[in-house]
XYZ file of C-alpha atoms in Angstrom:
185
model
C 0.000 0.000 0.000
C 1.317 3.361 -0.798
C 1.988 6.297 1.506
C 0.220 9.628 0.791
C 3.929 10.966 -0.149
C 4.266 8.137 -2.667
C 0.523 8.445 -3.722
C 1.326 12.865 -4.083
C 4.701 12.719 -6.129
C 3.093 9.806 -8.488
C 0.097 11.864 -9.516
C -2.432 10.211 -7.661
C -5.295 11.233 -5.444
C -3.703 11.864 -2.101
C -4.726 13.247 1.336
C -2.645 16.800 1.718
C -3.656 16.560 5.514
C -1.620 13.109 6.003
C 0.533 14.013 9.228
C 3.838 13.202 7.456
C 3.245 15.461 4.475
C 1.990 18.261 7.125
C 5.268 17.822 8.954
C 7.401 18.069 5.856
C 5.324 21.007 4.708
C 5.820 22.848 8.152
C 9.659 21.960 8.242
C 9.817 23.807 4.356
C 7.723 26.722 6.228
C 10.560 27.295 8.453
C 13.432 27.238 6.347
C 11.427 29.770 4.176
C 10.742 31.953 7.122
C 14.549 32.157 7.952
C 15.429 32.545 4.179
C 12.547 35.104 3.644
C 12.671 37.078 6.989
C 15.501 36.310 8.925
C 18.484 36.437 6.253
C 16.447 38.011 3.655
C 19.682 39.119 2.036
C 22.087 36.111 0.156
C 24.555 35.531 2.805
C 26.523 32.572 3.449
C 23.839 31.300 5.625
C 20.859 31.989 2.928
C 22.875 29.536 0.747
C 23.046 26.805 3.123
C 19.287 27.343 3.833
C 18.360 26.900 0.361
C 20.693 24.240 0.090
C 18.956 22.257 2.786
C 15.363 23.312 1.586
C 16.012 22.743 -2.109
C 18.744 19.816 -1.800
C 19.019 18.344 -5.426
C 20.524 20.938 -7.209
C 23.384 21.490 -9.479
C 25.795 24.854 -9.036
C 24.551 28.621 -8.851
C 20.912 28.430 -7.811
C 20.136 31.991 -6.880
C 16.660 32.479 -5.046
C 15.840 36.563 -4.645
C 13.901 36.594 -1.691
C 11.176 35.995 -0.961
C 10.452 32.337 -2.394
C 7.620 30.128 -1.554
C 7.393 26.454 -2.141
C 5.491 23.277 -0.703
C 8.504 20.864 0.510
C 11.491 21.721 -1.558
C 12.613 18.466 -1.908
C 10.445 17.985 -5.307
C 12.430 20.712 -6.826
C 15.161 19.925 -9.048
C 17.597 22.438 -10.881
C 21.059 22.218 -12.831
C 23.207 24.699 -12.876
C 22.557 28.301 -13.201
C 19.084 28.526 -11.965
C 18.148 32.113 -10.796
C 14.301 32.914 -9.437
C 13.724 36.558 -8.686
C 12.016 37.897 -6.139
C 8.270 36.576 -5.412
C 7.994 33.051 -6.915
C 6.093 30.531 -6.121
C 6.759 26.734 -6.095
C 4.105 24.420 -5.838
C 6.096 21.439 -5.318
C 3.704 18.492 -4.557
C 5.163 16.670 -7.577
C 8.655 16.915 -9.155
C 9.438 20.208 -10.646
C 12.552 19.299 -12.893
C 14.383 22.702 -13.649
C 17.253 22.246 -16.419
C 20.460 24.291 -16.507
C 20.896 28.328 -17.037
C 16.621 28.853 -16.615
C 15.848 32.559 -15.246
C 12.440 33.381 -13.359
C 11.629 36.674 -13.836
C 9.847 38.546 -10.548
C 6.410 36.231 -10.081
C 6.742 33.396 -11.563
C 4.547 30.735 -10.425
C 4.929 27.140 -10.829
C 1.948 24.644 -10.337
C 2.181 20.918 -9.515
C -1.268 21.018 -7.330
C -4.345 20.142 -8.428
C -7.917 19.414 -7.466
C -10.520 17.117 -8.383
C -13.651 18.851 -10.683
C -16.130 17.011 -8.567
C -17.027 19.224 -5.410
C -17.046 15.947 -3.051
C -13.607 14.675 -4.058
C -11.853 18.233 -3.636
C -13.023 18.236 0.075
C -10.674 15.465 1.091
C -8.286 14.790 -1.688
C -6.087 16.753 -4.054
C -3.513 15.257 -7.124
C -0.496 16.995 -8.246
C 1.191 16.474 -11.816
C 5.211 17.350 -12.644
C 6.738 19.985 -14.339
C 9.524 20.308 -16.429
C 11.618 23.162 -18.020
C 14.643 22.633 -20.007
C 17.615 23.823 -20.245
C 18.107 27.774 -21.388
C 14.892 28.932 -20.915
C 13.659 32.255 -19.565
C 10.130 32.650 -17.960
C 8.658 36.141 -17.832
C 7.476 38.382 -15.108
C 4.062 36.968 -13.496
C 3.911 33.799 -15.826
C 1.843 31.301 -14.422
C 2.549 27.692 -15.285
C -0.399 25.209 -14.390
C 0.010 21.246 -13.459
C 1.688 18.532 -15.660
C 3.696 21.409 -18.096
C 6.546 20.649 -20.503
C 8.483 23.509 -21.601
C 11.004 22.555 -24.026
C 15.093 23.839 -24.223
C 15.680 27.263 -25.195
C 12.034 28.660 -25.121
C 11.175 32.120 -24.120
C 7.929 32.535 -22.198
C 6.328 36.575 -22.232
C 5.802 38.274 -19.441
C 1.999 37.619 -17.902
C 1.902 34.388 -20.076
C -0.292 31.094 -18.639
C 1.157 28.140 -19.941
C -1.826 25.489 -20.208
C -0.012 23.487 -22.862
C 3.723 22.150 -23.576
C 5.564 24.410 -24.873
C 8.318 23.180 -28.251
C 11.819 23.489 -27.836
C 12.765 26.658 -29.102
C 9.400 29.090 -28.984
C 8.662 32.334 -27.702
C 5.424 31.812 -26.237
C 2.981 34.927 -24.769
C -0.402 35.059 -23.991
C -3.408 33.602 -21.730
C -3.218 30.872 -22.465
C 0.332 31.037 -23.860
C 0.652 30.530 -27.237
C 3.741 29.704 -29.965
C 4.237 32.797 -31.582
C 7.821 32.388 -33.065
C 10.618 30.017 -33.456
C 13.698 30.581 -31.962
C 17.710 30.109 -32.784
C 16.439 29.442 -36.639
């Protein structure tokens, strides 16, 4: 029988109130609040908090306070990942981040999801991953919604919301975001 964890990170129906998933949510909380309030700045000791929050990382991830995320630990960058400041992480399934991606101020990144039918959403919720490859840059306020693919080397406009996968190689704009021209041609 699966755990709730298991059941969250493989896209099923899970219960966000199990008491292991609360704990690990609560234990991201706090490393948040001492990387968003305490430190604030990137010091020495910012870097080992989002080390220890965000774990499976390659070099030169830059987070520009403040950040918000679920657990952290379903977060995965290479190297050169910067966020600006106010993103949001929704990290109940794996959010795989390639290398040299920049998140302009805003950027918000959905794994969570909920049910259509009012009596499942009371209890249960479902998340689906996320991936962005590898040279990408996401615009200011983007919003990118559950189960995403953004291929390498895309550019996504400012105040886009990505509902679909995105090619390698597009500038994509809009709500909902759409392919608007090819890049590196």
């Amino acid at each position: 029988m699966k755990t709730e964890k298991e059941k969250m990170i493989a896209g099923e129906y899970y219960l966000a109130g199990d008491t292991i998933l609360v704990k690990e949510r609560r234990k991201a909380k706090n490393l948040l609040h001492r990387l968003n309030v305490i430190e604030y700045r990137i010091t020495k000791k910012a870097r080992e908090i989002i080390q220890e929050l965000i774990p499976n990382t390659g070099v030169n991830l830059y987070i520009e306070p403040p950040f918000h995320c679920d657990y952290g630990y379903n977060i995965t960058c290479g190297d050169n990942v910067y966020f600006n400041v106010n993103c949001v992480v929704l990290d109940c399934a794996p959010v795989k981040i390639g290398s040299n991606v920049f998140f302009a101020p805003g950027v918000q990144i959905y794994t969570a999801n909920h049910p259509l039918e009012a009596e499942l959403r009371k209890t249960l919720e479902n998340a689906l991953p996320i991936s962005i490859g590898d040279d990408c840059w996401i615009g200011g306020n983007t919003v990118i919604l559950p189960g995403i693919t953004i291929g390498n080397g895309c550019v996504i406009g400012a105040g886009s919301v990505v509902t679909k996968d995105i090619p390698d190689n597009s500038l994509a704009v809009g709500n909902p975001a759409k392919v608007i021209k090819k890049l590196n041609q």
